Amino acid sequence: MSESTGGETLLFLTDEQLRQGIEAMFFAYRGFTADPDRILATMAYGRAHHRAIHFIARAPGTTVNNLLEILGVTKQSLNRVLRTLVEDGLVESKVGTTDRRERNLFLTEDGMALERRLSDAQRARMRAAYRQAGPEAVAGFRTVLEAMMDPEMRRKYNALREGGA
Amino acid sequence: MSESTGGETLLFLTDEQLRQGIEAMFFAYRGFTADPDRILATMAYGRAHHRAIHFIARAPGTTVNNLLEILGVTKQSLNRVLRTLVEDGLVESKVGTTDRRERNLFLTEDGMALERRLSDAQRARMRAAYRQAGPEAVAGFRTVLEAMMDPEMRRKYNALREGGA
DNA sequence: CTTGGAATGTCAACAAAGCTGACGTATTGT
DNA sequence: ACAATACGTCAGCTTTGTTGACATTCCAAG
């Protein structure tokens, strides 16, 4: 693994630079989740509920299986979260129209209200960071993040962009 | 909070753009932790052990309290992790020299070996992403991440950079 | 030299959120 | 008719976080 390609354009690939990038991801992710977490802590919900709510809002009518793949958890784990959300009247689970084995998931009015509250908080931080960093930095930010994803996740990510456009 | 400043340089601040940034963070963080997670799954360790090992390697001799602040967990939670690492001979806890209440934490040879294995895996992905994205994108990536951090975390982050230089 | 407070460690109990494995039911497609 | 799929659920386990209580050790101020 000895990196002796050492051109000047590759100077930013020293282990020290990479390590700083790793730490930046760690600390930034903490900030990224901090605001929604604070809101969720006041109710009986956690980060798992937020993720489910986010992606149902993003792709209304999505199936359980699709959500499973996006979130990368087991159906048992997701089911526990989904059940409480349905019970609490934030999510509605409708039998599929074409395939009645499937369940199409939607947010109720209350669900949308919570989603808005959570994502407003998260977007506010994002907006501040974007504004501070400037458009070019934001483009670079997105480029690097996409390159870091697993190929499968990049596909899911792009599918959301196309569907949500 | 209505955003009617609408200049063309602010087009990237639409809710849709922000939402995509949020999702990019989510999917990228999954990739970011995937490789070390795979290694750790083969032993009796988890992500919490990785974090402790990383920051002890980064700042040898750090105190428990300092580590607590960096990781943002309770001492009980950290202690459980730290205890197993000490028991397994990966971390050494030495009584402080100036203040003997403190414990200075160091990695043993075995600890350093594991740290190298984990961070090699994580850096490999980082390196690939950086290389693919290019130096300018990397600079933007870092800028946005720093802007996303809580001020306290940014201080910790910068302290590590100065100390580790 | 005593004592208050700080730093650390530890016990117990608990919660959130992940996991595996097994099983049941409804529905669909072959 | 039958196999496969989508979903839900029960039971049990693990990791990693939390509170609260309490002991120990030690520095520093009085």
mmCIF file of N, CA, C and O in Angstrom, chain A residues 126-134 138, chain B residues 3 5 10 12-13:
data_model
loop_
_atom_site.group_PDB
_atom_site.id
_atom_site.type_symbol
_atom_site.label_atom_id
_atom_site.label_comp_id
_atom_site.label_asym_id
_atom_site.label_seq_id
_atom_site.Cartn_x
_atom_site.Cartn_y
_atom_site.Cartn_z
ATOM 1 N N MET A 126 -28.288 22.796 7.161
ATOM 2 C CA MET A 126 -27.727 22.555 5.838
ATOM 3 C C MET A 126 -27.629 23.879 5.058
ATOM 4 O O MET A 126 -26.609 24.161 4.435
ATOM 5 N N ARG A 127 -28.691 24.646 5.135
ATOM 6 C CA ARG A 127 -28.733 25.907 4.403
ATOM 7 C C ARG A 127 -27.641 26.844 4.906
ATOM 8 O O ARG A 127 -26.931 27.471 4.124
ATOM 9 N N ALA A 128 -27.487 26.913 6.215
ATOM 10 C CA ALA A 128 -26.457 27.780 6.797
ATOM 11 C C ALA A 128 -25.069 27.338 6.330
ATOM 12 O O ALA A 128 -24.234 28.162 5.965
ATOM 13 N N ALA A 129 -24.859 26.029 6.335
ATOM 14 C CA ALA A 129 -23.548 25.513 5.930
ATOM 15 C C ALA A 129 -23.296 25.797 4.456
ATOM 16 O O ALA A 129 -22.205 26.237 4.069
ATOM 17 N N TYR A 130 -24.301 25.577 3.623
ATOM 18 C CA TYR A 130 -24.185 25.814 2.179
ATOM 19 C C TYR A 130 -23.883 27.283 1.906
ATOM 20 O O TYR A 130 -23.026 27.618 1.100
ATOM 21 N N ARG A 131 -24.604 28.121 2.606
ATOM 22 C CA ARG A 131 -24.477 29.555 2.387
ATOM 23 C C ARG A 131 -23.066 30.021 2.771
ATOM 24 O O ARG A 131 -22.438 30.814 2.078
ATOM 25 N N GLN A 132 -22.622 29.490 3.875
ATOM 26 C CA GLN A 132 -21.303 29.853 4.372
ATOM 27 C C GLN A 132 -20.203 29.352 3.433
ATOM 28 O O GLN A 132 -19.187 30.026 3.234
ATOM 29 N N ALA A 133 -20.416 28.170 2.885
ATOM 30 C CA ALA A 133 -19.353 27.534 2.090
ATOM 31 C C ALA A 133 -19.344 28.023 0.643
ATOM 32 O O ALA A 133 -18.299 28.064 0.004
ATOM 33 N N GLY A 134 -20.503 28.370 0.129
ATOM 34 C CA GLY A 134 -20.582 28.829 -1.246
ATOM 35 C C GLY A 134 -20.853 27.719 -2.239
ATOM 36 O O GLY A 134 -20.606 26.549 -1.950
ATOM 37 N N VAL A 138 -20.189 23.558 -2.343
ATOM 38 C CA VAL A 138 -21.330 22.642 -2.271
ATOM 39 C C VAL A 138 -21.258 21.598 -3.380
ATOM 40 O O VAL A 138 -21.506 20.419 -3.153
ATOM 41 N N GLU B 3 -37.727 32.381 2.056
ATOM 42 C CA GLU B 3 -36.470 32.657 1.381
ATOM 43 C C GLU B 3 -36.724 33.375 0.075
ATOM 44 O O GLU B 3 -36.714 32.773 -0.991
ATOM 45 N N THR B 5 -34.838 35.902 -1.084
ATOM 46 C CA THR B 5 -33.643 36.599 -1.544
ATOM 47 C C THR B 5 -33.293 36.203 -2.969
ATOM 48 O O THR B 5 -32.571 36.910 -3.657
ATOM 49 N N LEU B 10 -28.037 31.765 -5.348
ATOM 50 C CA LEU B 10 -28.630 31.048 -4.228
ATOM 51 C C LEU B 10 -29.557 29.922 -4.687
ATOM 52 O O LEU B 10 -30.237 29.310 -3.896
ATOM 53 N N PHE B 12 -28.961 27.028 -5.413
ATOM 54 C CA PHE B 12 -28.657 25.721 -4.826
ATOM 55 C C PHE B 12 -29.215 25.598 -3.417
ATOM 56 O O PHE B 12 -29.009 24.611 -2.764
ATOM 57 N N LEU B 13 -29.921 26.615 -2.956
ATOM 58 C CA LEU B 13 -30.483 26.552 -1.616
ATOM 59 C C LEU B 13 -31.970 26.206 -1.615
ATOM 60 O O LEU B 13 -32.633 26.358 -0.604
#
